[in-house]
Coordinates of C-alpha atoms in Angstrom, one line a residue:
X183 CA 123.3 11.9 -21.6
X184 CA 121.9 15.4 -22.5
X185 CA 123.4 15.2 -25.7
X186 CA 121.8 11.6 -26.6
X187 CA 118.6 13.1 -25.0
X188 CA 118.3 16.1 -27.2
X189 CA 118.5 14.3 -30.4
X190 CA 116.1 11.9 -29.7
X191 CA 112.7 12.0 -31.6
X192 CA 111.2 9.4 -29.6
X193 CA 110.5 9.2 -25.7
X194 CA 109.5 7.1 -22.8
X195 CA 108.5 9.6 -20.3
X196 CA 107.1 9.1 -16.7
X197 CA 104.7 12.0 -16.5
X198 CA 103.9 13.1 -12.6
X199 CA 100.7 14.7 -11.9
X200 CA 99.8 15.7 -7.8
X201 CA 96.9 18.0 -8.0
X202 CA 95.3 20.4 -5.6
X203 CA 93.0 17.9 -4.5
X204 CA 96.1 16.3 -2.5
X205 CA 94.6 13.1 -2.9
X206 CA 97.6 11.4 -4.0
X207 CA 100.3 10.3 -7.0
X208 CA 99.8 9.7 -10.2
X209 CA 102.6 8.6 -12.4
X210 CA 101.9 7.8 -16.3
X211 CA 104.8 6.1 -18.3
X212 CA 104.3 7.1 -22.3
X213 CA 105.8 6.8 -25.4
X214 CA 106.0 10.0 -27.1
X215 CA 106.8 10.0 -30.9
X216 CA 107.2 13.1 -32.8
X217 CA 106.7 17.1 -32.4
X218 CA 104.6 19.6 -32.4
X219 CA 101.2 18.9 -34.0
X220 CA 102.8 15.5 -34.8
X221 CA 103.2 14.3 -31.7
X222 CA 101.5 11.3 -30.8
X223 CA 101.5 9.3 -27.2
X224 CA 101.3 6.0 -26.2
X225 CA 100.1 4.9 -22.2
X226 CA 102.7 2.1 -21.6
X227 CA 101.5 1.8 -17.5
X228 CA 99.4 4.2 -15.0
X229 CA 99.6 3.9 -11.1
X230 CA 98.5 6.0 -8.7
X231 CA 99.6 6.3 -5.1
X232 CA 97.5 7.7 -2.5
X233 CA 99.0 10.3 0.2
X234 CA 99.3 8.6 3.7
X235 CA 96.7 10.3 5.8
X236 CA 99.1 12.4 7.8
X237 CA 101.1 13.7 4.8
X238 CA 97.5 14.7 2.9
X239 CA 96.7 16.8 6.6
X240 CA 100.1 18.5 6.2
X241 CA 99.9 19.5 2.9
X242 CA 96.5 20.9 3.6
X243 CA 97.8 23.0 6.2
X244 CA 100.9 24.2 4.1
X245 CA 98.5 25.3 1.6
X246 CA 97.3 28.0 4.5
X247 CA 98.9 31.0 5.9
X248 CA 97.8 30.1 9.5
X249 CA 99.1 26.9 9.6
X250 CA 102.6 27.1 7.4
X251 CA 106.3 28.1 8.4
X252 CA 109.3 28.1 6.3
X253 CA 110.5 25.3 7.9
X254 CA 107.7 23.1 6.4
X255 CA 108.1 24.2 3.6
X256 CA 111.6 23.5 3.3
X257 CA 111.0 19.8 4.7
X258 CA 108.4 19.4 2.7
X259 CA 109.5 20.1 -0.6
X260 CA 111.9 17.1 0.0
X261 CA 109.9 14.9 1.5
X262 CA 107.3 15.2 -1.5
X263 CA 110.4 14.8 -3.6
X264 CA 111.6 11.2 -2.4
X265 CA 107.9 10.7 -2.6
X266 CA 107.3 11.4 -6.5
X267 CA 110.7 9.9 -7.3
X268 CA 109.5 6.3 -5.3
X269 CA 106.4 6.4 -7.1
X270 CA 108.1 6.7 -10.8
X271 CA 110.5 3.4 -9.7
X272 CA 107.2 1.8 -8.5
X273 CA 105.7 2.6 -11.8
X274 CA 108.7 1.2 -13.9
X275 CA 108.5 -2.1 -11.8
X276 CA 105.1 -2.6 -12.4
X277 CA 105.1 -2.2 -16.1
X278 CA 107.8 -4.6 -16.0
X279 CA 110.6 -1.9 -16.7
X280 CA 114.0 -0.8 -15.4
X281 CA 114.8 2.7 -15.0
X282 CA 117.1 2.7 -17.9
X283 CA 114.5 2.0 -20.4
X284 CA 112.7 5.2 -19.0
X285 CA 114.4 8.8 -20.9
X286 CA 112.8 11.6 -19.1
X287 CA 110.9 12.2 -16.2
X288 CA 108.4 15.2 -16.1
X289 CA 106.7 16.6 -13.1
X290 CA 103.9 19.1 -12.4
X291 CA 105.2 19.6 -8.6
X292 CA 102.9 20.0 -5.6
X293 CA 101.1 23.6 -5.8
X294 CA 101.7 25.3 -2.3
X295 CA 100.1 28.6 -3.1
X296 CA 99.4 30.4 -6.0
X297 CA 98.8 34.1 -6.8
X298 CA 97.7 34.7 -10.8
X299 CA 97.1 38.5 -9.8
X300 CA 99.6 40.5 -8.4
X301 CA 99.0 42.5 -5.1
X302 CA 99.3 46.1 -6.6
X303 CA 99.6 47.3 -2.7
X304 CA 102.4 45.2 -1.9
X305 CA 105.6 44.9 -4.5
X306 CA 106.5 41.8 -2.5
X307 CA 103.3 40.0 -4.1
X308 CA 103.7 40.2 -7.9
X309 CA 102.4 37.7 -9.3
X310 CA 103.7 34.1 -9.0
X311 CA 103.3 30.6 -7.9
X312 CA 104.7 27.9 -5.7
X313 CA 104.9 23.9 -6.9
X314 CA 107.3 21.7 -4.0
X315 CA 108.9 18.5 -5.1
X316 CA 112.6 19.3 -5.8
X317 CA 113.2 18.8 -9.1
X318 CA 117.5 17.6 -8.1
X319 CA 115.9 15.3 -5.3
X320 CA 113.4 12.9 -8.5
X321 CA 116.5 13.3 -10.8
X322 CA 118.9 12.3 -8.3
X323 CA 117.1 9.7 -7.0
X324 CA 115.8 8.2 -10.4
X325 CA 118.9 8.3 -11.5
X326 CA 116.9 10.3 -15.0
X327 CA 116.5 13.9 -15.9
X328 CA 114.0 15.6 -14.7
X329 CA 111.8 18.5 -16.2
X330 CA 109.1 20.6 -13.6
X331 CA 108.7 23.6 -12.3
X332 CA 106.2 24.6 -15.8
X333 CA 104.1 27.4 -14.5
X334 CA 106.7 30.1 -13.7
X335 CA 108.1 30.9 -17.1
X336 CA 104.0 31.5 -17.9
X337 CA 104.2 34.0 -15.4
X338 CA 107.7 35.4 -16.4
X339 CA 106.1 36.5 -20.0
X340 CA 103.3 37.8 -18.2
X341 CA 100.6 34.8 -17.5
X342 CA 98.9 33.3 -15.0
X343 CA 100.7 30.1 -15.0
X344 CA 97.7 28.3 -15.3
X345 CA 96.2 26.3 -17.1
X346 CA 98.8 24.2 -18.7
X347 CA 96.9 21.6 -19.8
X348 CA 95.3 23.4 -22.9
X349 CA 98.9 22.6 -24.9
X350 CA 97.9 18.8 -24.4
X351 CA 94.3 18.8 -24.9
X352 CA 94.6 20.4 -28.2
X353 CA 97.2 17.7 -29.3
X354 CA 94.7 14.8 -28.0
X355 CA 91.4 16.0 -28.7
X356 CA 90.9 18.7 -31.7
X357 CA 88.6 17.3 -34.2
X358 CA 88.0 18.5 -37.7
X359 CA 84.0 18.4 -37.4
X360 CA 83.0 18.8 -33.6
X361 CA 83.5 21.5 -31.0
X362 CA 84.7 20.2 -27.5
X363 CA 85.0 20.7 -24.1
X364 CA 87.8 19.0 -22.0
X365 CA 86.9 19.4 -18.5
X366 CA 89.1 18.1 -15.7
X367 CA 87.6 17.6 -12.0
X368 CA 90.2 17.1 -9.8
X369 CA 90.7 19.6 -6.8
X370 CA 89.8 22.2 -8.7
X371 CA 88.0 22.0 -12.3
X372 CA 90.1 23.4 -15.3
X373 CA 88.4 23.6 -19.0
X374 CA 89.7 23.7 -22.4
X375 CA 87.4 24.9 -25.5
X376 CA 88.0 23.6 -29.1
X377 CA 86.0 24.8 -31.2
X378 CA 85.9 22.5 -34.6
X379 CA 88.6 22.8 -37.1
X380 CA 90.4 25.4 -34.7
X381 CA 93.5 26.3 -33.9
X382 CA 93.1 27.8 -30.4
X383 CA 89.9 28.4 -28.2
X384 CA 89.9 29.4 -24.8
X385 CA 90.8 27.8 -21.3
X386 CA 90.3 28.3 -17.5
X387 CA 89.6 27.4 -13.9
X388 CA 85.7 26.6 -13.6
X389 CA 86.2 26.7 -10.0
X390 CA 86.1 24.0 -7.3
X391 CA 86.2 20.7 -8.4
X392 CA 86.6 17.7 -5.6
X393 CA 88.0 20.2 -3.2
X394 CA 84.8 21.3 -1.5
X395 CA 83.3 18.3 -2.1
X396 CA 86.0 16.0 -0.5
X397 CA 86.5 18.7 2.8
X398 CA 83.0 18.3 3.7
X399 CA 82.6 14.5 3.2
X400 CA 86.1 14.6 5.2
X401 CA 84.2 16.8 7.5
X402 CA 81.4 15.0 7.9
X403 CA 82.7 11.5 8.0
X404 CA 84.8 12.6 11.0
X405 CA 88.1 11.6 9.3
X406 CA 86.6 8.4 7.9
X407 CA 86.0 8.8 4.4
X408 CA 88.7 10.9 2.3
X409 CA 86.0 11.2 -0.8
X410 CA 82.1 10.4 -1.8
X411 CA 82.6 7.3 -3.8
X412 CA 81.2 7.2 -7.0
X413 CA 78.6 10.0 -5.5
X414 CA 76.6 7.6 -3.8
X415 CA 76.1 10.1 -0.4
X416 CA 75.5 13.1 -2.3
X417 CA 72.7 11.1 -4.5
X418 CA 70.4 10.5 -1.4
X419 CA 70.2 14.4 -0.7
X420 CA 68.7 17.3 -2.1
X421 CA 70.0 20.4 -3.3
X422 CA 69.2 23.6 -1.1
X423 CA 69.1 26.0 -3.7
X424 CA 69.7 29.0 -1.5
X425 CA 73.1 27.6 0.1
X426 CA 74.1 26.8 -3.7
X427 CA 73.4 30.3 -4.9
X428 CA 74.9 32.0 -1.8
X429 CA 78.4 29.9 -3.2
X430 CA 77.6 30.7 -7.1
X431 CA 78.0 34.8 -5.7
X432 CA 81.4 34.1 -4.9
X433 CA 83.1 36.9 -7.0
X434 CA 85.3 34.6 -8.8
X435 CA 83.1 33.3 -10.9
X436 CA 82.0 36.8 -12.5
X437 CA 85.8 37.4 -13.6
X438 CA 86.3 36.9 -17.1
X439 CA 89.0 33.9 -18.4
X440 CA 92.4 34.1 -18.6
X441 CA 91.7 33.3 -14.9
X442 CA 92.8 30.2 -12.2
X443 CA 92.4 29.6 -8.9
X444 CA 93.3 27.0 -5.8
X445 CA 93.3 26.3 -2.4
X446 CA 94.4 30.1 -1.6
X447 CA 90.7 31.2 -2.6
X448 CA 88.7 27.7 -2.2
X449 CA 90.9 25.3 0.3
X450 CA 89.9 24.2 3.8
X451 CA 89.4 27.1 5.3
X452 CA 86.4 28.2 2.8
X453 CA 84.9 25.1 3.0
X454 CA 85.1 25.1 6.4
X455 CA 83.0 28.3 6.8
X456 CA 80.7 27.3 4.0
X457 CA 80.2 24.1 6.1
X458 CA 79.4 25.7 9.1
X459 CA 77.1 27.6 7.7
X460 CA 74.9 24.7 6.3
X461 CA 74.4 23.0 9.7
X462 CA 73.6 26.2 11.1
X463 CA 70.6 26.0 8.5
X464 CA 69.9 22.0 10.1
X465 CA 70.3 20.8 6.9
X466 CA 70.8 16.8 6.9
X467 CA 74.6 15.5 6.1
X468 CA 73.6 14.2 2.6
X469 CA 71.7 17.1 1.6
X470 CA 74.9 19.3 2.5
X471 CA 77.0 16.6 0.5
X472 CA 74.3 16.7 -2.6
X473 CA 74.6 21.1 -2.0
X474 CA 78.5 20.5 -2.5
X475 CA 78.3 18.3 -5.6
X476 CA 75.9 20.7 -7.3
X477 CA 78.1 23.6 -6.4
X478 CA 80.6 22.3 -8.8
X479 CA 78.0 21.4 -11.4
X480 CA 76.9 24.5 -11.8
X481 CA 80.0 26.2 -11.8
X482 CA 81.6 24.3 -14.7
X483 CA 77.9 24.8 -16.4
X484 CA 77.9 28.5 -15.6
X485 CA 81.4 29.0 -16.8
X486 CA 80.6 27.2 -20.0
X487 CA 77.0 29.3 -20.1
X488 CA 79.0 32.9 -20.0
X489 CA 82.4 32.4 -21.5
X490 CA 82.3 29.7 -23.9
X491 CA 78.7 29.3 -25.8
X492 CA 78.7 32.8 -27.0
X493 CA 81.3 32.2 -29.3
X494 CA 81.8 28.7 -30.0
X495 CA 79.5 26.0 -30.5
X496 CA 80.3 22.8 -28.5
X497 CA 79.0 19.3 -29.3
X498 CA 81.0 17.3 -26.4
X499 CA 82.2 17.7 -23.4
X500 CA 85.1 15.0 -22.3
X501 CA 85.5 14.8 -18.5
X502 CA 88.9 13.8 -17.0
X503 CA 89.8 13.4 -13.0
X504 CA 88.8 11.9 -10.4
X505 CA 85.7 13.6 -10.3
X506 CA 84.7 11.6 -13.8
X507 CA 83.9 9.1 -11.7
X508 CA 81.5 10.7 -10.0
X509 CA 78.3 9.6 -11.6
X510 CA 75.9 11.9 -9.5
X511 CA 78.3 15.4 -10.8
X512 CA 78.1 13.7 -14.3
X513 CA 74.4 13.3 -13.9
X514 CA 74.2 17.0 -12.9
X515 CA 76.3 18.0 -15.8
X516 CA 73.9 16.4 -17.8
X517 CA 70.9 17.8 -16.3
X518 CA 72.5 21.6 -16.8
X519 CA 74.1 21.3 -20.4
X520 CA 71.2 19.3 -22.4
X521 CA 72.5 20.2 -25.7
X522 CA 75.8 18.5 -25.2
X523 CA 77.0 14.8 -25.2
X524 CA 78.9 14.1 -22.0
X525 CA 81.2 11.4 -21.4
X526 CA 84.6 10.7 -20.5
X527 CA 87.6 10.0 -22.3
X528 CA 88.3 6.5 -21.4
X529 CA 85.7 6.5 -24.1
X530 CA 88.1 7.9 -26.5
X531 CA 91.3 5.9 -25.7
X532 CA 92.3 8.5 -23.3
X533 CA 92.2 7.1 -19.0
X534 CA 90.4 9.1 -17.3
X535 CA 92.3 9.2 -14.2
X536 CA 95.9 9.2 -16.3
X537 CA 95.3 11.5 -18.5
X538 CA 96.8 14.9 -16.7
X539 CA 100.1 12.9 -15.9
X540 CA 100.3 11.9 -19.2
X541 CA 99.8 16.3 -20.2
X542 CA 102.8 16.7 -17.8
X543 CA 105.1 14.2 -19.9
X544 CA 103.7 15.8 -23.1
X545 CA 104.9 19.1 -21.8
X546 CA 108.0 17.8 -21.0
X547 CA 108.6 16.4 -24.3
X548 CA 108.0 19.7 -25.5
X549 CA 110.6 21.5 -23.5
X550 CA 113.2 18.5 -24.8
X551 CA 112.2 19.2 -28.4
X552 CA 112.7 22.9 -28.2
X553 CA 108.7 23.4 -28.6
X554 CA 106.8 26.5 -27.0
X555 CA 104.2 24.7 -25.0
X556 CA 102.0 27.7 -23.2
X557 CA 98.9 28.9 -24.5
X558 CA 98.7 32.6 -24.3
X559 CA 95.2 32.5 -24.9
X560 CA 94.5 30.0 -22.0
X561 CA 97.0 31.9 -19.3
X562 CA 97.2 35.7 -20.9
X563 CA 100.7 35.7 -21.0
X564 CA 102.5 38.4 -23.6
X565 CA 103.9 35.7 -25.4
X566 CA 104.5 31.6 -26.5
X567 CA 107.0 30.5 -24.6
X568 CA 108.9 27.3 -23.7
X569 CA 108.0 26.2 -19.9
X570 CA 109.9 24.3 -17.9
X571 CA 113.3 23.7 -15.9
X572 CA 115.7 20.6 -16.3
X573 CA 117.3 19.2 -13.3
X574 CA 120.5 16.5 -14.2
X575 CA 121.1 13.0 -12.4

């Protein structure tokens, strides 16, 4: 089998992305022709399968010191497991395909906690990172390989593990004549810079993405509502522009790229507090939800503002995630970056809401063909490397 596999130049892989926003699933089957700058990808099916209530809770509270143990994190790295490997057979039987027409399964994993800078006052806290979903468990289940656990050989060489999208984006999206942006919004926001006719650019976490944004409305909604659809709440409020500044001091956004962050720094527990502190002020709910949204608008504009326009001129900026279908962020994007065209890249060929999964199966592809797939220049690692780990039916 991993002889055939090996000596394949052409792939159907069911990429699995479960981001930080612990919203859900989402599984993209591709075909994947080709290497290294010649690689070229073809969406075959995308589904997406939402977390149960209970399980989102959980994995909220394993993504806190307070509230985790070993034991749920052992449990859970299983039960996530049968979970991702359910939702690639789903996939399959929805595009009308059995498992043995699928090669290679590829998984981002479930990010429990992440620490891109080590703890120089404890040597038990170098740096490192934690993604669930047992890699054995999908492969054993799926009856297919299985490539995951990407962001730890970053590390190893001396990165950040994160982002790992900027090895995809440049396949996708580099253009001969524009600059670009590709900024994803799903729990947290992630960019990657292209300048025109370039072979690298830069990369990082902008900040929060849905995750503030989703907490309060979760919040706020009392457990009803999971998300603001399409921004409709947050478009009845106003921005208070001292609550939003009081965020945009939050120290992260001063450090300079390679950088990343998560729910260690910005998860429930922040927005809690932050929360708190806006109905101390009296402000009314969709004023506080409108605050939230902005907060992420200008932190992707400010990130662009100090990091990225000094040294390369942009012309587009391609938004991916769930947050793409926010049209009151968008709006805001707009509205803070008036010298560059924003849409998303459904508009390009690209879904919007598949497109990290289908990263995920480019990266894997990658590790199958032997091909380096970090970008130093995104994570700061010492070196190109080839991330990833294989786990046999």
């Amino acid at each position: 089998m991993l002889r055939k596999l090996l000596n394949q130049t052409s792939l159907t892989i069911a990429g699995i992305m479960s981001g930080t926003s612990l919203d859900g699933i989402d599984v993209a089957i591709v075909r994947i022709d080709g290497r290294g700058l010649d690689t070229s990808i073809k969406l075959i099916h995308f589904e997406s399968f939402a977390y149960e209530a209970d399980v989102r809770e959980k994995l909220k509270l394993l993504c806190t010191i307070e509230h985790s143990d070993v034991a749920q994190v052992c449990g859970m790295n299983f039960a996530i497991a049968e979970r991702f490997a359910d939702a690639v057979i789903q996939t399959a039987a929805a595009a009308n395909l059995s498992m043995a027409d699928i090669d290679l399964v590829s998984s981002h994993g479930q990010t429990i906690w992440h620490i891109p800078i080590a703890d120089d006052a404890n040597p038990f806290l170098p740096k490192s990172t934690l993604q669930i979903g047992d890699l054995s468990v999908i492969a054993k289940r799926t009856g297919k390989p299985v490539v995951g656990d990407f962001r730890t050989a970053d590390i190893a060489v001396g990165g950040q593990g994160a982002p790992l999208v900027p090895y995809g984006d440049y396949l996708l999206f580099r253009d001969e004549n524009k600059g670009r942006i590709l900024q994803n919004i799903g729990g947290i926001g992630n960019c990657t810079a292209i300048p025109a006719a370039s072979s690298g650019g830069i990369a990082f976490d902008t900040g929060p993405g849905n995750m503030i944004m989703d907490q309060v409305v979760y919040e706020l909604s009392e457990g009803r509502l999971s998300y603001d659809a399409n921004g409709e709440w947050a478009a009845k409020g106003r921005v208070h522009q001292e609550l939003l500044e009081d965020l945009l001091a939050h120290p992260y956004f001063q450090e300079p790229p390679p950088k990343t962050t998560g729910r260690e720094i910005f998860g429930k527990a922040y927005a809690a507090t932050w929360l708190a502190s806006a109905l101390e002020r009296g402000l009314p709910q969709e004023d506080i939800v409108a605050t939230a949204t902005a907060f992420t608008a200008h932190s992707i504009a400010r990130g662009y503002q100090d990091f990225i326009f000094p040294q390369s001129e942009i012309a587009e900026v391609i938004v991916s995630g769930g947050g793409a279908h926010n049209r009151t962020l968008l709006s805001m994007l707009g509205e803070l970056l008036p010298n560059q065209t924003i849409f998303t890249s459904d508009e390009l060929g690209i879904s919007c809401d598949a497109k990290e999964a289908m990263l995920f199966a480019l990266l894997g592809n990658a590790f199958i063909q032997g091909e380096t797939n970090n970008v130093p220049a995104a994570t700061g690692a010492e070196r190109q490397t080839i991330m990833g780990k294989l786990a046999l039916p």
